[in-house]
Short mmCIF file of C-alpha atoms and ligand atoms in Angstrom, two decimals:
data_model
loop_
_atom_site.label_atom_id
_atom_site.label_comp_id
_atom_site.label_asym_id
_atom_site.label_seq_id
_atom_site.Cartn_x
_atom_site.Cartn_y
_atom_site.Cartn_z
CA UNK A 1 23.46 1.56 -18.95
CA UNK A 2 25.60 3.00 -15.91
CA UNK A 3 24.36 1.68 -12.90
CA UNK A 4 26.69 3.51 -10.43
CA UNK A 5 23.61 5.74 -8.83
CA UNK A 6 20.87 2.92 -8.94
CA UNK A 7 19.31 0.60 -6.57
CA UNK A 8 20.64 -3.11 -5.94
CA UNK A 9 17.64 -4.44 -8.22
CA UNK A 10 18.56 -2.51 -11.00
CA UNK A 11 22.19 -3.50 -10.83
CA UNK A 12 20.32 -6.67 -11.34
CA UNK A 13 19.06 -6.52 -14.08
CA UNK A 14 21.95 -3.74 -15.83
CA UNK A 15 24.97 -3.76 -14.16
CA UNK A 16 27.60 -5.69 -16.44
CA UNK A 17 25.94 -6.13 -19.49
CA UNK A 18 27.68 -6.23 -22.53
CA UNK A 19 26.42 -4.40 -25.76
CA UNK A 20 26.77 -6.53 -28.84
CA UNK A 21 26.04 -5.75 -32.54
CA UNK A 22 22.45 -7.08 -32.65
CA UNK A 23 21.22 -5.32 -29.33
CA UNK A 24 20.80 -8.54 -27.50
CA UNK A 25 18.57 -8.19 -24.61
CA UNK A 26 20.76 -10.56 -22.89
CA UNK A 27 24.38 -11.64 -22.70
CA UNK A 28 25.03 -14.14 -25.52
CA UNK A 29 26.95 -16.62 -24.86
CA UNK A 30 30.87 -16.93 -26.09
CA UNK A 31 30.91 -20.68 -26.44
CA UNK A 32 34.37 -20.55 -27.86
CA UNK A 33 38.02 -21.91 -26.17
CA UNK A 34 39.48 -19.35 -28.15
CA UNK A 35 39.91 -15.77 -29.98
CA UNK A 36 41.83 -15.33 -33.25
CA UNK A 37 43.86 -11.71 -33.31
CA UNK A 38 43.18 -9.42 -35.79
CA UNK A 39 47.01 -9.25 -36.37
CA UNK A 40 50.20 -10.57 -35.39
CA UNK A 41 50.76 -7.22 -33.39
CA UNK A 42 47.57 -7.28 -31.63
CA UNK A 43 47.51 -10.94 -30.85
CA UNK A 44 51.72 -9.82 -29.03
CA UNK A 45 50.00 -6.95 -27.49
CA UNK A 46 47.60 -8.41 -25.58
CA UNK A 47 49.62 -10.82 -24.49
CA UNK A 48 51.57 -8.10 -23.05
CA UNK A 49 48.58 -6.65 -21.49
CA UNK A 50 48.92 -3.61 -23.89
CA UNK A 51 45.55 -4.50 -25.26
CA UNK A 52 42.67 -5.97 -22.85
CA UNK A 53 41.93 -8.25 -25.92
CA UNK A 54 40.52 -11.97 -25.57
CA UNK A 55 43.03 -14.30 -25.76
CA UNK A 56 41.32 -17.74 -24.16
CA UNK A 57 38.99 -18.89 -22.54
CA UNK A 58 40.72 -20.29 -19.58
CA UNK A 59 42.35 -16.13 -18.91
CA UNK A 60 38.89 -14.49 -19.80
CA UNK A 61 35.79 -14.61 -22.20
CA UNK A 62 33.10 -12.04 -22.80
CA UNK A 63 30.64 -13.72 -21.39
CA UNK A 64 32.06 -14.57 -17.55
CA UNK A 65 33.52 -10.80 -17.69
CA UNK A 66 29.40 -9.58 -17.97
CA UNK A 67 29.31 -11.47 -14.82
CA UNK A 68 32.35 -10.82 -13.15
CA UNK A 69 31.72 -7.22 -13.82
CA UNK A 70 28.27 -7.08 -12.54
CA UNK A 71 29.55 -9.33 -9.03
CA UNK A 72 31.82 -7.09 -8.22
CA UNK A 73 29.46 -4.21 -8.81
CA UNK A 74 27.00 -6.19 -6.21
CA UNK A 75 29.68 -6.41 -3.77
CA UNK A 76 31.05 -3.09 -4.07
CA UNK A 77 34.53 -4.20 -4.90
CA UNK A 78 37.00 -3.54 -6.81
CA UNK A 79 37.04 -6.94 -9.13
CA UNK A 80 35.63 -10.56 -9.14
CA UNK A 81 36.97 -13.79 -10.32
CA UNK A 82 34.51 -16.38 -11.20
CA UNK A 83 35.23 -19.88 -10.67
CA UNK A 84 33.98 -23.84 -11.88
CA UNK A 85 32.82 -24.15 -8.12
CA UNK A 86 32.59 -23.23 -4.47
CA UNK A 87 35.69 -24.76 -3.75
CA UNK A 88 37.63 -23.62 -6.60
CA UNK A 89 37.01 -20.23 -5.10
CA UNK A 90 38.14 -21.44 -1.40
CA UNK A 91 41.29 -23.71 -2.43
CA UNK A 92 42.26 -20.71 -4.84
CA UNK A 93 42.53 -18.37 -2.10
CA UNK A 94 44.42 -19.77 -0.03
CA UNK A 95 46.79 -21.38 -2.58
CA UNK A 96 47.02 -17.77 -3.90
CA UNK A 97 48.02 -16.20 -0.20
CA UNK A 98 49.72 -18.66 1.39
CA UNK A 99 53.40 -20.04 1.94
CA UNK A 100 54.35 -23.22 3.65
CA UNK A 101 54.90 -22.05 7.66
CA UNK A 102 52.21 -19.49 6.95
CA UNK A 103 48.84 -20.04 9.36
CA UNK A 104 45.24 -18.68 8.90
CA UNK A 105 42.86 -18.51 11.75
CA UNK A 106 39.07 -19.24 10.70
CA UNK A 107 35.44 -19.87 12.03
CA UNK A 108 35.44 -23.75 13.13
CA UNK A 109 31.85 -24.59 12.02
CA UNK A 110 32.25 -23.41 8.25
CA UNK A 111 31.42 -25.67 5.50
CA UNK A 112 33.32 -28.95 6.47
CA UNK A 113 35.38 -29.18 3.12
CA UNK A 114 36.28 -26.04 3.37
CA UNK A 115 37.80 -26.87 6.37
CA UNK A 116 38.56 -30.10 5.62
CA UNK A 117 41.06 -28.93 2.34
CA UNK A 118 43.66 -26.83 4.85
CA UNK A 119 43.33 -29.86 7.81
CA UNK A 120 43.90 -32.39 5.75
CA UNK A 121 45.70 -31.69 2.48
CA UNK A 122 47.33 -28.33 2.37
CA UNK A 123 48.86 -29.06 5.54
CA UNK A 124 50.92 -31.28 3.85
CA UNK A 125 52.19 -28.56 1.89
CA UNK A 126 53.04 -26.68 5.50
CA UNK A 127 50.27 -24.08 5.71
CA UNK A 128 49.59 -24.56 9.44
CA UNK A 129 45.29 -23.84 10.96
CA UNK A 130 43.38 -22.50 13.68
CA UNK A 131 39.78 -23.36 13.63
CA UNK A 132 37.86 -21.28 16.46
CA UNK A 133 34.72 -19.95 17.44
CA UNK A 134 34.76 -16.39 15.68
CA UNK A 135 32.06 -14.63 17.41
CA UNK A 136 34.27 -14.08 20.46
CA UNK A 137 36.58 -11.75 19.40
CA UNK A 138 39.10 -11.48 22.11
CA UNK A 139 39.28 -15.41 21.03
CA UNK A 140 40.32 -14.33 17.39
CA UNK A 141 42.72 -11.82 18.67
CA UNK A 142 44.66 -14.08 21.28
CA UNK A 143 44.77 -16.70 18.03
CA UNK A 144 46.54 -14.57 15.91
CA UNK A 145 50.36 -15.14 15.29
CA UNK A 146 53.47 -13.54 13.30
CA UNK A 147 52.92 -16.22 10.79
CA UNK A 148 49.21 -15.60 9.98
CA UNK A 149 48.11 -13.92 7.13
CA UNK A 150 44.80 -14.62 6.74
CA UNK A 151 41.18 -13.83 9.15
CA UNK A 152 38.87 -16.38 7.59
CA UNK A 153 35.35 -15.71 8.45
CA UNK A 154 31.93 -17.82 7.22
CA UNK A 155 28.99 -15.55 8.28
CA UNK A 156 26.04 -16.88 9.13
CA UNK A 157 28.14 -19.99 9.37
CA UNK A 158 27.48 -23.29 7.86
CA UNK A 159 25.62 -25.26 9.50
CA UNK A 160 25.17 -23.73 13.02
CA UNK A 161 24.35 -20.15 11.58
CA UNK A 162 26.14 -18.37 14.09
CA UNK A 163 27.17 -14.80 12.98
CA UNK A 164 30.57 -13.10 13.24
CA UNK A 165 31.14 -9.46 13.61
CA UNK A 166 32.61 -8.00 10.25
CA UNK A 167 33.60 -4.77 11.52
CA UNK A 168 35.30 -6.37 14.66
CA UNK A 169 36.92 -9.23 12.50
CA UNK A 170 38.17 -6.51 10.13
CA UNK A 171 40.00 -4.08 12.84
CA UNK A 172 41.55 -7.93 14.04
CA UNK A 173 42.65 -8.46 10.89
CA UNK A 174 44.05 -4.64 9.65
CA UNK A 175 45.65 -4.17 13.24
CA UNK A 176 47.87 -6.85 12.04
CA UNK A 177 48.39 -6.62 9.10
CA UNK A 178 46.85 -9.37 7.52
CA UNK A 179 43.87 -10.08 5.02
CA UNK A 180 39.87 -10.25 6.02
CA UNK A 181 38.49 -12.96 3.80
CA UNK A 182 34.75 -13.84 3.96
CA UNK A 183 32.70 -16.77 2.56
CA UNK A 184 28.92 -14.53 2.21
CA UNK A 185 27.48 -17.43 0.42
CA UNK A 186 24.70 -17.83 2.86
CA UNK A 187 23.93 -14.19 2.59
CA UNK A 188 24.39 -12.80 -0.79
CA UNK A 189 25.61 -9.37 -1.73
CA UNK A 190 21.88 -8.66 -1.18
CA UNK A 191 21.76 -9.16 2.24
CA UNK A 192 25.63 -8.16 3.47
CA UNK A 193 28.33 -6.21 1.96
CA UNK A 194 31.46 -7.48 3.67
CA UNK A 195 33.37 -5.43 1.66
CA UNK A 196 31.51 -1.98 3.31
CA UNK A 197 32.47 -3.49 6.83
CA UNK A 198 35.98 -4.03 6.04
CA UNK A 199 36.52 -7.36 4.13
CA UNK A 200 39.81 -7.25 1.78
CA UNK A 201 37.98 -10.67 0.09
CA UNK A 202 34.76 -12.21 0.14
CA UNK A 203 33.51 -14.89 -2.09
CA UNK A 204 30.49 -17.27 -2.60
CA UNK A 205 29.71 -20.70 -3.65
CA UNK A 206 27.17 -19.10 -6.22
CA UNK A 207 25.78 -22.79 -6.78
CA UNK A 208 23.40 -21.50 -3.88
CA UNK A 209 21.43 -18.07 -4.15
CA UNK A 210 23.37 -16.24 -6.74
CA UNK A 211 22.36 -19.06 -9.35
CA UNK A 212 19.44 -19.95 -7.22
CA UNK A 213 18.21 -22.58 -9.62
CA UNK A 214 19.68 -26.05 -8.33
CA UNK A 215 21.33 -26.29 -11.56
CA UNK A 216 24.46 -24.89 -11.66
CA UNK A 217 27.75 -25.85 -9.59
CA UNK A 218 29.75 -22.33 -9.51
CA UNK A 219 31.71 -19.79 -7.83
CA UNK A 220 33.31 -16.22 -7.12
CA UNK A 221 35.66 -14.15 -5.54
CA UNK A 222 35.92 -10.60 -5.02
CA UNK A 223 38.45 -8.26 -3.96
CA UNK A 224 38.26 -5.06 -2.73
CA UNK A 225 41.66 -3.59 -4.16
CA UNK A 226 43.43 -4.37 -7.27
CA UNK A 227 46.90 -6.05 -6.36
CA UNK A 228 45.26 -8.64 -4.86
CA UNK A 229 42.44 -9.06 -7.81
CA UNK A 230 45.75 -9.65 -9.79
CA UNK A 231 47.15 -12.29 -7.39
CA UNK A 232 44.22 -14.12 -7.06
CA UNK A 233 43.45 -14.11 -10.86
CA UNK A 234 46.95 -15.08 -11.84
CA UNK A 235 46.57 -18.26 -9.21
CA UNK A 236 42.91 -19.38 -11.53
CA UNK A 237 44.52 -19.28 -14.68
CA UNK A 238 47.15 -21.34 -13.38
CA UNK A 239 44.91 -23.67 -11.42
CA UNK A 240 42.53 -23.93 -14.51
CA UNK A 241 39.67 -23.11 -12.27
CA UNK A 242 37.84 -21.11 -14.35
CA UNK A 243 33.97 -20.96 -15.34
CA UNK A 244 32.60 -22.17 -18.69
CA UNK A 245 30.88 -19.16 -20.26
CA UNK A 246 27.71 -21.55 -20.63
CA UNK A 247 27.51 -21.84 -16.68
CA UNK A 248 28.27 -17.91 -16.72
CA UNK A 249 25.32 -17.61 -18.83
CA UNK A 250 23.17 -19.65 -16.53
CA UNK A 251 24.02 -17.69 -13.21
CA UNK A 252 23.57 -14.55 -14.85
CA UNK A 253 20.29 -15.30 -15.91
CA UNK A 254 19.31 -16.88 -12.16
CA UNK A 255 21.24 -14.01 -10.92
CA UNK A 256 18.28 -11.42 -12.07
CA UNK A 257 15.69 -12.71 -9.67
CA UNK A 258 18.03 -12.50 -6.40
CA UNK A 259 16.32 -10.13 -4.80
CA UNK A 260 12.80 -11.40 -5.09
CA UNK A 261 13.74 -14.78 -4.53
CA UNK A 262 15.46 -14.12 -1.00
CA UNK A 263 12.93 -11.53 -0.42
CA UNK A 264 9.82 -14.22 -0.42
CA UNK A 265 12.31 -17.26 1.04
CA UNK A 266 12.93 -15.52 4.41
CA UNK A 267 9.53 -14.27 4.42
CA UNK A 268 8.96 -17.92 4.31
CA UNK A 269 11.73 -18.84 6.63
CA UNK A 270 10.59 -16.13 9.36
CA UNK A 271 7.42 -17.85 9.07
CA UNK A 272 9.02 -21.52 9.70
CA UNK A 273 11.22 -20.75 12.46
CA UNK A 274 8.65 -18.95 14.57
CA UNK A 275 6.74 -22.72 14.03
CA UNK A 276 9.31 -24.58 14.49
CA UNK A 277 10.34 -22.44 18.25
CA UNK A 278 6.66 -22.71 19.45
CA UNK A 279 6.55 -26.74 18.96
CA UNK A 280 6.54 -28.90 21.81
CA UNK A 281 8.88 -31.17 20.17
CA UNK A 282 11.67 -29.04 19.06
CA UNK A 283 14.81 -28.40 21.54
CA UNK A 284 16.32 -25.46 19.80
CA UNK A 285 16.08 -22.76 16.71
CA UNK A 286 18.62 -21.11 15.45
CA UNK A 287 17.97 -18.21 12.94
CA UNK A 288 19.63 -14.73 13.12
CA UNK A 289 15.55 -13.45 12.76
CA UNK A 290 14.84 -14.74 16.07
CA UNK A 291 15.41 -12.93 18.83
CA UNK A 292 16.61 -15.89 20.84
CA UNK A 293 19.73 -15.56 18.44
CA UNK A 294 23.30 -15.23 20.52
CA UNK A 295 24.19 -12.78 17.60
CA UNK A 296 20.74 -11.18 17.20
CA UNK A 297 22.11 -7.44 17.35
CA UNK A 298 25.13 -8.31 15.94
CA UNK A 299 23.11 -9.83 12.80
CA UNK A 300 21.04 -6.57 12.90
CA UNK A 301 23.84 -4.21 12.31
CA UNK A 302 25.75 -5.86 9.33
CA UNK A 303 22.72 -7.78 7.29
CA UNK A 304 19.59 -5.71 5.86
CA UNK A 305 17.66 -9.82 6.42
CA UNK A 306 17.97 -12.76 8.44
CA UNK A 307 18.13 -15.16 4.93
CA UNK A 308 16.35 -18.46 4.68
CA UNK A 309 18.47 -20.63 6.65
CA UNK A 310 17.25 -22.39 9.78
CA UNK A 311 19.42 -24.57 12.02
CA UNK A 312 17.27 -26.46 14.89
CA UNK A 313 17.32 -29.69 16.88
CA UNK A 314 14.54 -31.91 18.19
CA UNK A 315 14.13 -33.21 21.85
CA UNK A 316 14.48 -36.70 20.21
CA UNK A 317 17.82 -35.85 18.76
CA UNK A 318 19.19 -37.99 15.84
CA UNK A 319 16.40 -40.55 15.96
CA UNK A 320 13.37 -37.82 15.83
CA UNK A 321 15.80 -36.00 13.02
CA UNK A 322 16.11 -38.87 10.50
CA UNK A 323 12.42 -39.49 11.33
CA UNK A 324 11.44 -35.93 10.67
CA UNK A 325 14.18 -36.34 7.37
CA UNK A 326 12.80 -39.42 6.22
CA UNK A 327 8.99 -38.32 6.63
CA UNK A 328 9.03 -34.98 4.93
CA UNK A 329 6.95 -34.88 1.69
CA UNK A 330 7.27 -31.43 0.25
CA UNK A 331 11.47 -30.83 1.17
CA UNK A 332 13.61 -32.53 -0.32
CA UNK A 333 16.09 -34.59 1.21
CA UNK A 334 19.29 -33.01 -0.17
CA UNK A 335 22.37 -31.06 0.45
CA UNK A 336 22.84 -27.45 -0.82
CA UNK A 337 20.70 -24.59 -0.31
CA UNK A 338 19.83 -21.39 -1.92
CA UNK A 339 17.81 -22.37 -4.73
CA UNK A 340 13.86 -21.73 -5.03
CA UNK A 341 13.08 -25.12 -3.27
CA UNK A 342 12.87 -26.26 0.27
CA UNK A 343 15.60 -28.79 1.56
CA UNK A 344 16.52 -30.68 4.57
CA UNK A 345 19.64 -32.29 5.46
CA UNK A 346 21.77 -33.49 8.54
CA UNK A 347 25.53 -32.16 8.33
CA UNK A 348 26.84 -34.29 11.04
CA UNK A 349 26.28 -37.10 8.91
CA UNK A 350 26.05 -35.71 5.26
CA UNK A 351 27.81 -31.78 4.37
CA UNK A 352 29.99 -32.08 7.62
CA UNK A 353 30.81 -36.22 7.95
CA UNK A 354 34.56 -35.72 7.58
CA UNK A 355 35.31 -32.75 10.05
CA UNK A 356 36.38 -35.45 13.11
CA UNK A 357 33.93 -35.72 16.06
CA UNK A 358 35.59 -33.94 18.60
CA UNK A 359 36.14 -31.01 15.94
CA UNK A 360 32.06 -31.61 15.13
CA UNK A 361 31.32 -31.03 18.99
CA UNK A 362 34.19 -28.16 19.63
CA UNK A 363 32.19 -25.85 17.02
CA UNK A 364 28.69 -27.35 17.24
CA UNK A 365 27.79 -29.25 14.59
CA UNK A 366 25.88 -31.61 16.91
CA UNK A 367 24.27 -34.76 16.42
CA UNK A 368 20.45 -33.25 16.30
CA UNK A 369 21.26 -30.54 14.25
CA UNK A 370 18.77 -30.78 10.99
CA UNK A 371 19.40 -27.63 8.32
CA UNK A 372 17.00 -26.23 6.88
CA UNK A 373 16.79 -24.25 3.68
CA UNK A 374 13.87 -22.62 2.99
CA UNK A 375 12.62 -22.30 -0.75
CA UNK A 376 9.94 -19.78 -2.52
CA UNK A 377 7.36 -22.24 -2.08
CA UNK A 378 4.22 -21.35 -0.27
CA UNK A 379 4.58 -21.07 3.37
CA UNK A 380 1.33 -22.76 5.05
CA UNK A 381 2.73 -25.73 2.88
CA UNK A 382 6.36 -25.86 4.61
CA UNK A 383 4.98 -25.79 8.16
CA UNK A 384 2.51 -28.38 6.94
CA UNK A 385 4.54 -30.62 5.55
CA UNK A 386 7.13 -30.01 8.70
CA UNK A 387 4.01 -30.32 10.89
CA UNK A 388 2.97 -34.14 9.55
CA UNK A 389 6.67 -35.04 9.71
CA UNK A 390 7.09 -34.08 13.26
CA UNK A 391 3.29 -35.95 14.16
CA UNK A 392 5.76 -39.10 13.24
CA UNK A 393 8.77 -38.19 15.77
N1 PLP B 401 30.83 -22.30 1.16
C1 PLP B 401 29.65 -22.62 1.69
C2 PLP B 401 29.11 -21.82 2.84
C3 PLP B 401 28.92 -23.71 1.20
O1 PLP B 401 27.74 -24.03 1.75
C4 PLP B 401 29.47 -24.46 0.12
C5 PLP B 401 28.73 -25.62 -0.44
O2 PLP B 401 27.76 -26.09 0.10
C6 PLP B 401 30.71 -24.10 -0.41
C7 PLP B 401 31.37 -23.00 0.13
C8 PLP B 401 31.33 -24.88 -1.55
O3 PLP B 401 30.66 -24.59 -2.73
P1 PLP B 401 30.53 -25.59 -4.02
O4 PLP B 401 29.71 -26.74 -3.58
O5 PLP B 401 29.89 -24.70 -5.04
O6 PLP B 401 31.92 -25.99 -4.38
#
């Protein structure tokens, strides 16, 4: 069905679904590396692009197009890419739009490979990095230089959830004349657009809330305008990043429930932080829903929820956290986030353990910071289970 006039949940559900010639109710599944042509001419033409024929699986199969199609729809963008991963998605932007002596500026505290890819391997290749604190924007302006080309934001950022200002970010970025690129995995398309603020790119490690299963490693990136769709999808052929159509088939299917999945985690999570800020043992909370937030307004203006992620810190610092980590029944001890069950984790030593200490400290990814994804489960059973593991600290 068209979905261009219906709600987000509907787009759900309809938006880039395929018909095929036994009325699935769902997208099947092209398990196949490749397509034979029905003639020597066609099979020519489409590798001219004359035709927008299949050709292989590694350039584009039936089933990841249903998905790509119904991303970018989500995002409001022009296209999406879908990638094997997260980091396919990060390492094939910025192979695709950069040169060596070219220089991106980005948030510090973003998800520590991510960082950790530019610092430490591309540099080799001469792309050259700025890693600042991207909530102050006169910051992000005075870091800009005639050899950047890209404004790399992560918003809520991973792990210390601070919140960058799209709109500002993008007037930064368009003022000279470079690209807005925006990791909105901790947010969805559900709960911010970048793309409506500004954004020339987002993408998403969609092995979090777009799959939302904990079963799937995958990701996406979308573009708001064509040419650069084209770059960017010329760079994953070549890479050989692309997505298998039987791990498209999975995140579609997760992808259904998005909304009430997020809907009832930060229900949950609005729930946990207001605990976890009223208990005599815990130092800090940080969650955009709080109005303690630095970013609270900011937060307010650009996402329609706070999400489920919690970032807080105990007065007993890294001895009460791997306490409180090692004495939780109900969360999981784990790294990831975004699927329908609660986890705990401590990025200084796990998701973040190779960004170098005085990096950790510059962007505050401290020592008793604990992360805290909050899952579908019942609520009165996270705080419990949060409450007997804090009796032990
Ligand atoms: N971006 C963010 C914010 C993440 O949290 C992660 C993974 O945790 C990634 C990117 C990388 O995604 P993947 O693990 O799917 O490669």
């Amino acid at each position: 069905m068209n979905t261009e006039k219906t709600g987000f949940n509907t787009k759900l559900i309809h938006a880039g679904a395929i018909d095929d010639r036994f009325g699935s109710a769902t997208v099947p599944i092209y398990q196949t590396s490749t397509f034979s042509f029905e003639s020597a001419e066609y099979g020519a033409q489409c590798f001219t692009g004359e035709r927008d024929g299949f050709i292989y699986t590694r350039i584009a199969n039936p089933t990841i197009k249903a998905l790509e199609q119904q991303i970018a729809v989500l995002e409001n963008g022009y296209g999406a890419i879908a990638v094997s991963s997260g980091m396919a998605a990060v390492t094939t932007i910025y192979l695709a739009l950069m040169s060596s002596g070219d220089h991106i500026v980005s948030t510090d505290a973003i998800y520590g490979p991510s960082r950790n890819v530019m610092e430490k391997q591309f540099s080799r290749f001469g792309f050259q990095s700025t890693y600042l604190d991207t909530t102050d924007i006169e910051a992000v302006k005075k870091a800009i230089r005639p050899n950047t080309k890209i404004l790399y934001i992560e918003t809520p950022s991973n792990p210390t959830m601070s919140v960058s200002d799209l709109k500002a970010c993008a007037e930064i970025a368009h003022a000279n004349n470079i690209l807005l690129v925006v990791d909105n995995t901790f947010s969805s398309p559900y709960l911010q657009k970048p793309i409506d603020f500004g954004a020339d790119i987002v993408f998403h490690s969609m092995t979090k809330f777009i799959n939302g299963h904990a079963d799937i490693v995958a990701g996406v990136i979308i573009t708001k305008e064509q040419s650069i769709y084209t770059q960017l999808r010329n760079m994953m052929i070549s890479l050989g990043c692309n997505m298998d159509p039987h791990q498209a088939y999975m995140v579609i299917r997760g992808l259904k429930t998005l909304a009430i999945r997020i809907d009832r985690a930060q229900e949950n999570a609005a729930k946990v932080a207001d605990f976890l800020e009223a208990h005599p043992k815990v130092a800090w909370v940080k969650y955009p829903g709080l109005k303690s937030h630095p970013q609270y307004e900011v937060s307010k203006k650009q996402m329609s929820g706070s999400g489920s992620m919690i970032s807080f810190g105990l007065k007993s610092g890294f001895t009460g956290a791997k306490t409180l980590m090692n004495s939780v029944r109900l969360a999981l001890l784990a790294v990831s986030l975004g699927g329908v069950e609660t986890l705990i984790q401590h990025p200084a030593s796990m998701t973040h353990s190779k960004v170098s200490p005085e990096d950790k400290l510059k962007s505050g990814i401290t020592d008793d910071l604990i992360r805290f994804a909050v899952g579908i489960e019942d609520a009165a059973d996270i705080i419990a289970d949060l409450e007997q593991g804090l009796e032990k600290v």
